[in-house]
Amino acid sequence: MNISVIGTGYVGLVTGTCLAEMGNTVICVDNDQTKLQKLQSGKVTIYEPGLEILFHRNIEKERLTFTDDLNHAVNETDIIFLCLPTPQDEDGSADLKHILGAVGDIAQILKDSNDYKILIDKSTVPVGTAKKVEDILNDFNVTNCDVASNPEFLREGYAVEDFMKPDRIVIGSESKKALEVLRKLYEPFVRQGNPIHEMDTASAEVTKYAANSYLAMRITYMNQLANFCEQVGADVDLVRKGMGSDTRIGKRFLFPGIGYGGSCFPKDVNALIKTSQDNGYEISLLRLVDQINKDQKLILIDKLKSYFGNDLSGKTFAVWGLAFKPNTDDMREAPSIYIINELLKHHAGIKAFDPAAIENSKFYFDDKITYANNIYDAAKDCDALLILTEWNEFRNPDFSKLSAQLKNKVIFDGRNLFDIDQMKNQGFDYISIGRQPVLNGKKIQV
Ligand code: NAD
């Protein structure tokens, strides 16, 4: 099939590459010239495990190309995916200017065409967006174009795996023909039997927000439970295992930490709150989720103050992990941004290491923090170590090497990477989330 993908960010680049890998011919469009030049010269613009090999293979086979020429892409293809940003607007809603702007441009191109096209929204958009897209097409008298909503559920860090072997595909459309074409397109991805759910566009649009907000709520519940466990002398890791073995609950997404971040959960929770308000029935539960998550992002600051006192000025902290989660270079809404900015406000110094996100981090912090080449360099002469992302390479450090680097043997672990008994044996003060702190004689309430 001939496909265009408009927007080549985390979703668009993975979508375009994976669709090409299944033998389709894909034209990717982006209006960011710097990004486009990199892609055209064969450079992958995001860190995503497994992407590079597929990217090069499909460029070589001439199934994957990149352009800023929307006209060419739309005219040459039958299936047009919109993978454009839907950032949070000031009032919490999803800002649709990129989507509706692009639809206007596409409608302008299609108004004189009789070829059948399907315009598919893969971006996360509020319920009613497909209807707005149809209205724009009608305004331009576009007669032979169906609209579909096909929300994307990939996880950054596992995006290629998720796209190639999705748990499920959701396709919403009021057109039987569009549903049929999209089912054919996706069938090779679900050969093991995972479902393709066909539905109306409104239900497809709601499904994406429903899934993300549920996961955000689940994490938030665990975070509050973790804070409660600290108060009552319980260990949230044991509680997590105890509750997760219940098949009604399940084991995944029960790990407490320093709040959810990323380009999706925070904005999607807010967008669902706003859409629900606008439609006369507020999903009020989510307002609390959003607020609790904001507080949780700064929970390590409270712990640092309990340990060192309120004055953190002049201290230097080693930070392991900047990305909002492991296996990505994405820092959008990462807890690290909030924690580091708060420490900078307190005139503390930061020495950070991340396996993939250092380049992106410079956008947020300029030269206000320094960067190290590895985990041990980051720790050198620091007053404490803060762990903010659960990269695998942080899980099994050489503790004696680490303790030789740090000024004080103290770790604040926002991701519960280490075993409590192990830390007792290593002689570190170890403050984590939802578990009793390991304090070698220090008399404080953390
Ligand atoms: P992104 O910001 O990484 O990428 C968007 C791309 O669109 C950028 O390359 C930008 O230059 C390009 N762009 C903007 N306006 C354009 C235009 N008019 N023409 C051509 N290109 C244009 O965004 P993303 O993370 O890929 O997210 C895209 C959508 O998918 C969002 O709605 C997001 O919520 C949703 N989503 C994201 C993820 C994720 O993990 N990132 C997962 C599922 C769904």
Coordinates of C-alpha atoms and ligand atoms in Angstrom, one line a residue, residues 6-12 29-32 35 83-86 98 102 105 122-125 152-156 208 263-264 267-268 330 332, ligand 1:
I6 CA 2.7 13.5 8.4
G7 CA 5.0 14.3 11.4
T8 CA 8.1 12.2 12.0
G9 CA 8.5 12.4 15.7
Y10 CA 8.5 9.5 18.1
V11 CA 5.2 8.1 16.7
G12 CA 5.6 9.1 13.1
V29 CA 6.6 14.4 5.8
D30 CA 8.0 16.9 8.4
N31 CA 8.2 20.6 8.4
D32 CA 11.2 20.8 10.7
K35 CA 15.1 17.0 11.5
C83 CA 1.2 11.8 13.6
L84 CA 1.4 15.4 14.7
P85 CA 1.9 16.9 18.2
T86 CA -1.2 17.6 20.4
H98 CA -1.1 21.2 14.2
A102 CA -2.5 20.1 8.4
D105 CA -3.6 21.9 3.9
K122 CA -2.9 8.6 14.9
S123 CA -2.2 11.5 17.3
T124 CA -4.0 11.5 20.6
V125 CA -6.9 13.8 20.2
E152 CA -1.3 4.7 18.9
F153 CA -0.5 2.8 22.0
L154 CA 3.3 2.3 21.6
R155 CA 5.6 2.8 24.6
E156 CA 8.7 4.9 24.1
K208 CA -6.7 6.2 24.0
S263 CA 4.9 13.5 26.5
C264 CA 1.7 11.6 27.0
K267 CA -1.1 16.1 29.0
D268 CA -3.5 13.3 28.3
D330 CA 12.8 11.8 25.7
R332 CA 9.4 15.9 28.1
Ligands
NAD1 P1 6.7 14.7 18.3 O1 6.7 16.1 18.8 O2 7.9 13.8 18.7 O3 6.6 14.7 16.7 C1 5.7 15.5 16.0 C2 6.4 15.8 14.7 O4 5.5 16.5 13.9 C3 7.7 16.6 14.8 O5 8.7 16.0 14.1 C4 7.3 18.0 14.1 O6 8.3 18.6 13.5 C5 6.2 17.5 13.1 N1 5.3 18.5 12.7 C6 4.6 19.5 13.4 N2 3.8 20.2 12.6 C7 3.9 19.7 11.4 C8 3.3 19.9 10.1 N3 2.4 20.9 10.0 N4 3.7 19.2 9.0 C9 4.6 18.3 9.1 N5 5.2 17.9 10.3 C10 4.9 18.6 11.4 O7 5.4 14.0 18.8 P2 5.1 12.4 19.2 O8 5.6 12.1 20.5 O9 5.4 11.6 18.0 O10 3.5 12.5 19.3 C11 2.6 12.6 18.2 C12 1.2 12.3 18.7 O11 1.1 10.9 19.1 C13 0.8 13.1 19.9 O12 -0.6 13.4 19.8 C14 1.0 12.1 21.1 O13 0.2 12.4 22.2 C15 0.7 10.8 20.4 N6 1.4 9.7 21.0 C16 2.7 9.8 21.4 C17 3.3 8.6 21.9 C18 4.7 8.7 22.4 O14 5.1 7.8 23.1 N7 5.5 9.7 22.1 C19 2.6 7.4 22.1 C20 1.3 7.4 21.6 C21 0.7 8.5 21.1

